[in-house]
mmCIF file with all atom_site columns, N, CA and C in Angstrom:
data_model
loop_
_atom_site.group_PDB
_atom_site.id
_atom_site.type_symbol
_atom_site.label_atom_id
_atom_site.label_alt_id
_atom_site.label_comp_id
_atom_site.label_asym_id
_atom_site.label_entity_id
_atom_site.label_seq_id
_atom_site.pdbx_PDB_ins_code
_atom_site.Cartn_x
_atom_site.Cartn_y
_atom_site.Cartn_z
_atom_site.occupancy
_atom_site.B_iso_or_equiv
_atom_site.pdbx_formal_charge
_atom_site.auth_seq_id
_atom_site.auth_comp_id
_atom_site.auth_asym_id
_atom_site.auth_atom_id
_atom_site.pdbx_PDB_model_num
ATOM 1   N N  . UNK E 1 1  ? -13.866 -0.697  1.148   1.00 50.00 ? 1  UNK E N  1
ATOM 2   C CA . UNK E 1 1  ? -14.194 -0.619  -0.266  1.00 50.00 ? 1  UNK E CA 1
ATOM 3   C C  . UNK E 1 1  ? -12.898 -0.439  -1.045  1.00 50.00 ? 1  UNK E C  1
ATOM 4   N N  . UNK E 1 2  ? -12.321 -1.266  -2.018  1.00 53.00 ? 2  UNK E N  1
ATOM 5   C CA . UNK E 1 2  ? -11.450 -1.051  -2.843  1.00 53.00 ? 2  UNK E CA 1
ATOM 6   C C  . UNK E 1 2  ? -11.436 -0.194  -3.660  1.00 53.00 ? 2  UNK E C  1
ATOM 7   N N  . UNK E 1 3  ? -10.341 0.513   -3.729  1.00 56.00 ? 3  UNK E N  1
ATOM 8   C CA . UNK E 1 3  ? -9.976  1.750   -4.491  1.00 56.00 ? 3  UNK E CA 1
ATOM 9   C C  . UNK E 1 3  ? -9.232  1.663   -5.801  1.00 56.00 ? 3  UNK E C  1
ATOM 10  N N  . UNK E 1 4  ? -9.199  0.243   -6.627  1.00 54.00 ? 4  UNK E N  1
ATOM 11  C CA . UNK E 1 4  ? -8.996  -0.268  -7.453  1.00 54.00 ? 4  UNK E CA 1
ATOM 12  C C  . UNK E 1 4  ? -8.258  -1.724  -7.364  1.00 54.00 ? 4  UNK E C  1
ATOM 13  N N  . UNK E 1 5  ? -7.966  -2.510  -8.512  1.00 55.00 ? 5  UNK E N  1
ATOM 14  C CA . UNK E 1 5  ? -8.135  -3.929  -8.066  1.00 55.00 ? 5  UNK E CA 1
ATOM 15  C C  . UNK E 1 5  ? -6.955  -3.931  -9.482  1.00 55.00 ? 5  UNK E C  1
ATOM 16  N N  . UNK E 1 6  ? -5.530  -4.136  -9.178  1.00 52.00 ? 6  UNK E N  1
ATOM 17  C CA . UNK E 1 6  ? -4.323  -4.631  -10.201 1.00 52.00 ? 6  UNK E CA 1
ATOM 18  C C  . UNK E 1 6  ? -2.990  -3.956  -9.787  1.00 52.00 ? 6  UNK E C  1
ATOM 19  N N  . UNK E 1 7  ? -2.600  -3.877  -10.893 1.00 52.00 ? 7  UNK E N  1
ATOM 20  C CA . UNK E 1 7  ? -1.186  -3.502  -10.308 1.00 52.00 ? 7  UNK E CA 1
ATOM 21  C C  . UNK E 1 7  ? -0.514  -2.221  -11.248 1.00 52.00 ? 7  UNK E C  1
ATOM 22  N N  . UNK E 1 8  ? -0.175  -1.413  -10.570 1.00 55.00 ? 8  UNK E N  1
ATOM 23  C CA . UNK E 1 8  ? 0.666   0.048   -10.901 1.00 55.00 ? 8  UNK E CA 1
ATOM 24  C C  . UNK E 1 8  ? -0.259  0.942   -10.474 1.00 55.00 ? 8  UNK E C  1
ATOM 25  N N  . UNK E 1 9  ? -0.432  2.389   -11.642 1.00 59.00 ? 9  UNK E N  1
ATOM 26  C CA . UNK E 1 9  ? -0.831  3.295   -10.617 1.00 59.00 ? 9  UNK E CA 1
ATOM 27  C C  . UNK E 1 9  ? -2.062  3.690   -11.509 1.00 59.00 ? 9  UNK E C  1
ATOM 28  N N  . UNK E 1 10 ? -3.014  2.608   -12.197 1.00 61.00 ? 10 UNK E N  1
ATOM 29  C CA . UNK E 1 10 ? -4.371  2.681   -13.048 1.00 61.00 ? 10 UNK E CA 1
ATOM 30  C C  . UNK E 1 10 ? -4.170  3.356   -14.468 1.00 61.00 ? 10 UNK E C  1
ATOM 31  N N  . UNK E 1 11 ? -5.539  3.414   -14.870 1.00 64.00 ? 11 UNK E N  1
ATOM 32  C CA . UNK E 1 11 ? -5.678  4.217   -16.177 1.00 64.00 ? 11 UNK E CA 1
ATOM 33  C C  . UNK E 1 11 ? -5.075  5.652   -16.264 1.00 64.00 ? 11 UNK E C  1
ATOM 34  N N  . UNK E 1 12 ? -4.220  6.404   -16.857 1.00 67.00 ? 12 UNK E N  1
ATOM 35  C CA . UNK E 1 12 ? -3.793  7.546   -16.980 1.00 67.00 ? 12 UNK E CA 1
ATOM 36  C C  . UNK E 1 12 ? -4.450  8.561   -17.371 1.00 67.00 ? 12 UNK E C  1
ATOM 37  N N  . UNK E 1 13 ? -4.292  9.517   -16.721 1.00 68.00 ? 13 UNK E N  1
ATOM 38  C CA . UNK E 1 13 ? -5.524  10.311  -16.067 1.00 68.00 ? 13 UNK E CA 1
ATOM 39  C C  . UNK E 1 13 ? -5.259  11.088  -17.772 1.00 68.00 ? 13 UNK E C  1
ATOM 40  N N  . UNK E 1 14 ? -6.791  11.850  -17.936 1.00 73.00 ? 14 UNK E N  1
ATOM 41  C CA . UNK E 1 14 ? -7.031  12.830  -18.520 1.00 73.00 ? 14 UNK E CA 1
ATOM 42  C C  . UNK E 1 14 ? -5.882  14.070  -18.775 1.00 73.00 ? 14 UNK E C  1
ATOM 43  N N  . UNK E 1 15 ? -6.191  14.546  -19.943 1.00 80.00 ? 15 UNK E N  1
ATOM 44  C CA . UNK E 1 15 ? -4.691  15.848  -19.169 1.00 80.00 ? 15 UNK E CA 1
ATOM 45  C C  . UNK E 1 15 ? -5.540  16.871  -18.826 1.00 80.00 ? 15 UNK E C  1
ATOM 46  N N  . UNK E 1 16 ? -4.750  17.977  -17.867 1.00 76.00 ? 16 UNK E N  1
ATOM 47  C CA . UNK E 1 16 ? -5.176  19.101  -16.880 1.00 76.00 ? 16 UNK E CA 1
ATOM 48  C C  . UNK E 1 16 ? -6.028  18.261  -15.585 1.00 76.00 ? 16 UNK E C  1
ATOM 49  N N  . UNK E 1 17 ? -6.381  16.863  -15.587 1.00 72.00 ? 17 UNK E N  1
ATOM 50  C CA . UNK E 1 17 ? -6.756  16.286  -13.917 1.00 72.00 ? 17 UNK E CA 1
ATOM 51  C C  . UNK E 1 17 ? -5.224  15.510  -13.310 1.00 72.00 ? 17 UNK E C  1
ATOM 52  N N  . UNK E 1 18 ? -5.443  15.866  -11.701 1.00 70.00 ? 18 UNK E N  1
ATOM 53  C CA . UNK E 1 18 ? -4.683  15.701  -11.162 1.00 70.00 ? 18 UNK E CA 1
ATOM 54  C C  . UNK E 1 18 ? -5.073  14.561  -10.451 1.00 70.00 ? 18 UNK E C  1
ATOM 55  N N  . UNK E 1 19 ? -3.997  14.101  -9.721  1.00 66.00 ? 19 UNK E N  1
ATOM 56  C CA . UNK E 1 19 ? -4.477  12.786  -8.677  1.00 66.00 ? 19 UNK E CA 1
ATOM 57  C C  . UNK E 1 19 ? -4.493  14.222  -7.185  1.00 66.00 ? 19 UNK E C  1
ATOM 58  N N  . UNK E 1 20 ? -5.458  13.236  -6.335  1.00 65.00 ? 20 UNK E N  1
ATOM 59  C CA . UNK E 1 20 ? -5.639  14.263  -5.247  1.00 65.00 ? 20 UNK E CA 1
ATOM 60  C C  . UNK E 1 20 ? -4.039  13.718  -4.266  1.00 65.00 ? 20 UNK E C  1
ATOM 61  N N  . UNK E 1 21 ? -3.973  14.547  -3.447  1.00 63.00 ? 21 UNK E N  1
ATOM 62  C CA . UNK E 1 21 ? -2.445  14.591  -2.749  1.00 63.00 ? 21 UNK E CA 1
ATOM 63  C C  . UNK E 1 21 ? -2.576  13.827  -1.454  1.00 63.00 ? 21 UNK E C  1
ATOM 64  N N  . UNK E 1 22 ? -4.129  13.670  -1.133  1.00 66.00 ? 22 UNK E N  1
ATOM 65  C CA . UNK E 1 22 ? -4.679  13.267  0.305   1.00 66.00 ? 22 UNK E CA 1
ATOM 66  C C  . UNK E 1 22 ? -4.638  11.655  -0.321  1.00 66.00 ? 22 UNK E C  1
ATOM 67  N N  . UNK E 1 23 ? -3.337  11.379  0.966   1.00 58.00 ? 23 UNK E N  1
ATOM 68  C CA . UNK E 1 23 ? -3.836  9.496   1.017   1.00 58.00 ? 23 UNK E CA 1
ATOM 69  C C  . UNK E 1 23 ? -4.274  8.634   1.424   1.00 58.00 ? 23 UNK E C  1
ATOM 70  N N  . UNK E 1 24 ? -5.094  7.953   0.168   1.00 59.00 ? 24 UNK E N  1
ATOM 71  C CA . UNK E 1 24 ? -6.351  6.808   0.583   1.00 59.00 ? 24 UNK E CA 1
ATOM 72  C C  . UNK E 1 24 ? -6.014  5.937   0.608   1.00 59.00 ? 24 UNK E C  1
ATOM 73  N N  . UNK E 1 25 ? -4.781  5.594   0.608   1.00 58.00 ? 25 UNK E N  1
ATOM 74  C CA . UNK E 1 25 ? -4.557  3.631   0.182   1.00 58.00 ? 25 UNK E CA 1
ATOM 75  C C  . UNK E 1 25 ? -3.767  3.972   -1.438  1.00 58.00 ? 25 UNK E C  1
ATOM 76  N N  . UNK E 1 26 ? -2.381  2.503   -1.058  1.00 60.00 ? 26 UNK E N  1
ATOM 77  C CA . UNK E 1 26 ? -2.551  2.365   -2.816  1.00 60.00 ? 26 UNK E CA 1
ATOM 78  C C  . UNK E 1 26 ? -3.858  1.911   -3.525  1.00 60.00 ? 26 UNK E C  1
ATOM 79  N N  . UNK E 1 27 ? -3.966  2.028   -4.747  1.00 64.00 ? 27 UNK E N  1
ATOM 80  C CA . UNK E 1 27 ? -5.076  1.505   -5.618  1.00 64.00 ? 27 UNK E CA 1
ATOM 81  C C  . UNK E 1 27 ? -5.294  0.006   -5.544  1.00 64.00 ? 27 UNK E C  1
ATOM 82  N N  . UNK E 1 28 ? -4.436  -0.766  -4.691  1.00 69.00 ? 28 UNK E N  1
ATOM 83  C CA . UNK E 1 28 ? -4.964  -2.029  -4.931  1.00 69.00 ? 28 UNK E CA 1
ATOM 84  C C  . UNK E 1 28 ? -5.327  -2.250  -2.967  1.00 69.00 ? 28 UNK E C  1
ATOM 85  N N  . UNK E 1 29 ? -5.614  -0.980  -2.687  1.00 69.00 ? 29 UNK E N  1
ATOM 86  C CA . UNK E 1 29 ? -5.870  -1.770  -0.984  1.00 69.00 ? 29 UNK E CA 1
ATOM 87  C C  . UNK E 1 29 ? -7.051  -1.665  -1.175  1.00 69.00 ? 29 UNK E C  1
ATOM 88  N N  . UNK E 1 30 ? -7.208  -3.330  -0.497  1.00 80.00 ? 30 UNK E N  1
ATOM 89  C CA . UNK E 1 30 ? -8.446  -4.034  -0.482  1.00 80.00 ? 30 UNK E CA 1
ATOM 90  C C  . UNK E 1 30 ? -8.783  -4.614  1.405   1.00 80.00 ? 30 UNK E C  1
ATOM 91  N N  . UNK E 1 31 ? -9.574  -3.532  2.138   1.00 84.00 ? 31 UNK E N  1
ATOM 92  C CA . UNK E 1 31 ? -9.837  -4.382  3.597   1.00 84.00 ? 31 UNK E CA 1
ATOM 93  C C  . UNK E 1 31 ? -10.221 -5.431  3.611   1.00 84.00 ? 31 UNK E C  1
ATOM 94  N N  . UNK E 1 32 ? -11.046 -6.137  2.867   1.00 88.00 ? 32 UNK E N  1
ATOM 95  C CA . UNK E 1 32 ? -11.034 -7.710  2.963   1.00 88.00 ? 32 UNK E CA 1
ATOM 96  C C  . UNK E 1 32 ? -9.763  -8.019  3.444   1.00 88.00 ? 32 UNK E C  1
ATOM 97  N N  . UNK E 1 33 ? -9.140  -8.119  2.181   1.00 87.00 ? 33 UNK E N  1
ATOM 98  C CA . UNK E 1 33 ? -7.702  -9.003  1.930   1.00 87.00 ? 33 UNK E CA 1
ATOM 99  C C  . UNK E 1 33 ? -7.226  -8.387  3.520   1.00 87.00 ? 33 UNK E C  1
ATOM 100 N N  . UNK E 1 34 ? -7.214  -7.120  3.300   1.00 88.00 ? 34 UNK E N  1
ATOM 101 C CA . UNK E 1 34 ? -5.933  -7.269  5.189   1.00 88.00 ? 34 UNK E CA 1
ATOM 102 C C  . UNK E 1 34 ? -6.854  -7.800  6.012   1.00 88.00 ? 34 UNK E C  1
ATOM 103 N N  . UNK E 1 35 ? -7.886  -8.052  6.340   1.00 91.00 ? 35 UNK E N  1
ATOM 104 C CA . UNK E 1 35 ? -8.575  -8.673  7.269   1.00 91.00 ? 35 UNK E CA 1
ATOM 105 C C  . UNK E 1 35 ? -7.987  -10.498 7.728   1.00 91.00 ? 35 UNK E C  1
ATOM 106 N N  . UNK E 1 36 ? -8.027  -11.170 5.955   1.00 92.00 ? 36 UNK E N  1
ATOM 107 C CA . UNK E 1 36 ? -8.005  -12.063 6.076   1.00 92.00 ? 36 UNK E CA 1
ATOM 108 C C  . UNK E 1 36 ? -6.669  -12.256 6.443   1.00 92.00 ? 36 UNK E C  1
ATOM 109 N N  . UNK E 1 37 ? -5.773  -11.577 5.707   1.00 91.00 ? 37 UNK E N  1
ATOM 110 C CA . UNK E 1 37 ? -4.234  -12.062 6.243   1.00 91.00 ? 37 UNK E CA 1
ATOM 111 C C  . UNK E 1 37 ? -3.890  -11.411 7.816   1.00 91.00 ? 37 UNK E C  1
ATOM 112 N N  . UNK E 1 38 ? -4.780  -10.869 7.938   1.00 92.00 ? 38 UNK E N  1
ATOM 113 C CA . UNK E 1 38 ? -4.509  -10.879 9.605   1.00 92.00 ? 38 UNK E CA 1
ATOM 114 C C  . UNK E 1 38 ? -5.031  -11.704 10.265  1.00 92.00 ? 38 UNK E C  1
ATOM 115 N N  . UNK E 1 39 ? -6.324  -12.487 9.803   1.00 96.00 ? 39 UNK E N  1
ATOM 116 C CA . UNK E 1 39 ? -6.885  -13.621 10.769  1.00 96.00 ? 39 UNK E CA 1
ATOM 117 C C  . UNK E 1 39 ? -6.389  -14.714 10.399  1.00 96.00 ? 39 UNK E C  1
ATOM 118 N N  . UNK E 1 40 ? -5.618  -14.860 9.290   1.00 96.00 ? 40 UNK E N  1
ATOM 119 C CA . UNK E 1 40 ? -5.775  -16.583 8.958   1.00 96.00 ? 40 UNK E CA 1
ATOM 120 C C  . UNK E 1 40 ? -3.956  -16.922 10.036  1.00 96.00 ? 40 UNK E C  1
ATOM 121 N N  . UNK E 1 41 ? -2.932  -16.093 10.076  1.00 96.00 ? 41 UNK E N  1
ATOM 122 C CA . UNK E 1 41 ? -2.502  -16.173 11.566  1.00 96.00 ? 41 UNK E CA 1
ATOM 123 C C  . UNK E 1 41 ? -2.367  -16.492 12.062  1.00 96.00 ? 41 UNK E C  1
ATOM 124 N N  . UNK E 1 42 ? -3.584  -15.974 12.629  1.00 96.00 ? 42 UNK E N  1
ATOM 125 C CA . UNK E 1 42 ? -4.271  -15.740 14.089  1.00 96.00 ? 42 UNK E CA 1
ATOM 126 C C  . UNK E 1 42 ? -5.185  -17.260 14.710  1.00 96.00 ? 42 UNK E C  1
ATOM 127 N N  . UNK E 1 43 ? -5.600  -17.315 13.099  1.00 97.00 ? 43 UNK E N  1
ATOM 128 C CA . UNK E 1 43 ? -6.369  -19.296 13.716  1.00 97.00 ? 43 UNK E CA 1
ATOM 129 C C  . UNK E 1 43 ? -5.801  -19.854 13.692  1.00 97.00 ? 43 UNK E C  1
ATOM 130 N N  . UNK E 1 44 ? -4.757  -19.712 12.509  1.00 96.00 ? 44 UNK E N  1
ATOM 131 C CA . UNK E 1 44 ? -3.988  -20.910 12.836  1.00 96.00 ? 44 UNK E CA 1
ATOM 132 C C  . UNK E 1 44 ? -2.998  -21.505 13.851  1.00 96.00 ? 44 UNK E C  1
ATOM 133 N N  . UNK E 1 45 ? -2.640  -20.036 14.800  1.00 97.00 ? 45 UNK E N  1
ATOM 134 C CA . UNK E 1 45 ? -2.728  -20.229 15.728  1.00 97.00 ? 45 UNK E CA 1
ATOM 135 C C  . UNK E 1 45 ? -3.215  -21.290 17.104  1.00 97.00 ? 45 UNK E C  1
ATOM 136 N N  . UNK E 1 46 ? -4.583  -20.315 16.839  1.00 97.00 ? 46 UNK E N  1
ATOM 137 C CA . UNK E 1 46 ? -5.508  -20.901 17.610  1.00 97.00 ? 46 UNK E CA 1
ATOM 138 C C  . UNK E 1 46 ? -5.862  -22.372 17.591  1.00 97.00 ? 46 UNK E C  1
ATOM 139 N N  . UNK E 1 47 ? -5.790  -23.173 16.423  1.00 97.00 ? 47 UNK E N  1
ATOM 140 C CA . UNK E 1 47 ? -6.046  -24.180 16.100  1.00 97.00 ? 47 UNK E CA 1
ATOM 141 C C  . UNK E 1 47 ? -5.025  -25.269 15.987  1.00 97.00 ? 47 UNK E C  1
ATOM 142 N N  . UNK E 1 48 ? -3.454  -24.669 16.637  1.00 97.00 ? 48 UNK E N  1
ATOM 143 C CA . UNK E 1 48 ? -2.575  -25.503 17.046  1.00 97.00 ? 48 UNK E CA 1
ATOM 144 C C  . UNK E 1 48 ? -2.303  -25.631 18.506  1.00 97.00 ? 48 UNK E C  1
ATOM 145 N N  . UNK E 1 49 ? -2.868  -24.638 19.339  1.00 97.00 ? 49 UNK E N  1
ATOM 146 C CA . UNK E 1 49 ? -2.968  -24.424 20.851  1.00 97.00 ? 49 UNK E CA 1
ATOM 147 C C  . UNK E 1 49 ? -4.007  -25.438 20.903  1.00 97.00 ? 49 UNK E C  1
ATOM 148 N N  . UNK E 1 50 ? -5.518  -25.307 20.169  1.00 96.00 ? 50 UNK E N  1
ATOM 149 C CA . UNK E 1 50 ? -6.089  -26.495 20.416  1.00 96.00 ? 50 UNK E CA 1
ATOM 150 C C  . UNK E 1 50 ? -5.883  -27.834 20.192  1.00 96.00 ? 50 UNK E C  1
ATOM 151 N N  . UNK E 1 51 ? -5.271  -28.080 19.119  1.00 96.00 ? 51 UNK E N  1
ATOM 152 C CA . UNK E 1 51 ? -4.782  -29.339 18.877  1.00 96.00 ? 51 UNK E CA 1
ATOM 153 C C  . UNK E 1 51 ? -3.813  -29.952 20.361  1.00 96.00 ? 51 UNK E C  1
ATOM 154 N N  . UNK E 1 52 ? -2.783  -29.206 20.488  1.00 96.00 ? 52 UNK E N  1
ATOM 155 C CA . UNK E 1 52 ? -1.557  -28.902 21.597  1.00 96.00 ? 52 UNK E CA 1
ATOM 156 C C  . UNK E 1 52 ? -2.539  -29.486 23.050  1.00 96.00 ? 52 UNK E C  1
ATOM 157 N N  . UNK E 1 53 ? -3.614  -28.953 22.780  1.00 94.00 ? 53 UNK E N  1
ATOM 158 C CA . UNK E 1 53 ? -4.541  -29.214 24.421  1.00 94.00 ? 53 UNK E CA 1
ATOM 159 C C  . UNK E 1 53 ? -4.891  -30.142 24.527  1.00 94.00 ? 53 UNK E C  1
ATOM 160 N N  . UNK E 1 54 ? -5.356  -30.822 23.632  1.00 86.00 ? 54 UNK E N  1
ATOM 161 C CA . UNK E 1 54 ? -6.301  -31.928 23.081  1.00 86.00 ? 54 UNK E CA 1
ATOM 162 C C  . UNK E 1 54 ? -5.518  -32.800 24.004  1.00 86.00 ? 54 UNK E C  1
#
């Protein structure tokens, strides 16, 4: 689940709230996205070994 979606460090907080100290990800990590840039890779890989076999 994304923990926000752009770039820097979001809307500026309220005054007297803090950001919590425990880290979740920057605000723009998105597991999709690392999923895909870890598989696309990985097939393409795969899909030149097959070609290669053919």
């Amino acid at each position: 689940m994304p923990v926000g979606i752009g770039i820097g460090r979001g809307q500026p907080l309220r005054p007297g709230v803090t950001r919590s100290l425990r880290f979740t990800g920057p605000e723009s990590f998105h597991p999709g996205a690392l999923w895909l840039a870890a598989a696309v890779p990985v097939l393409a890989t795969l899909l030149l070994v097959v070609r290669l076999a053919s």
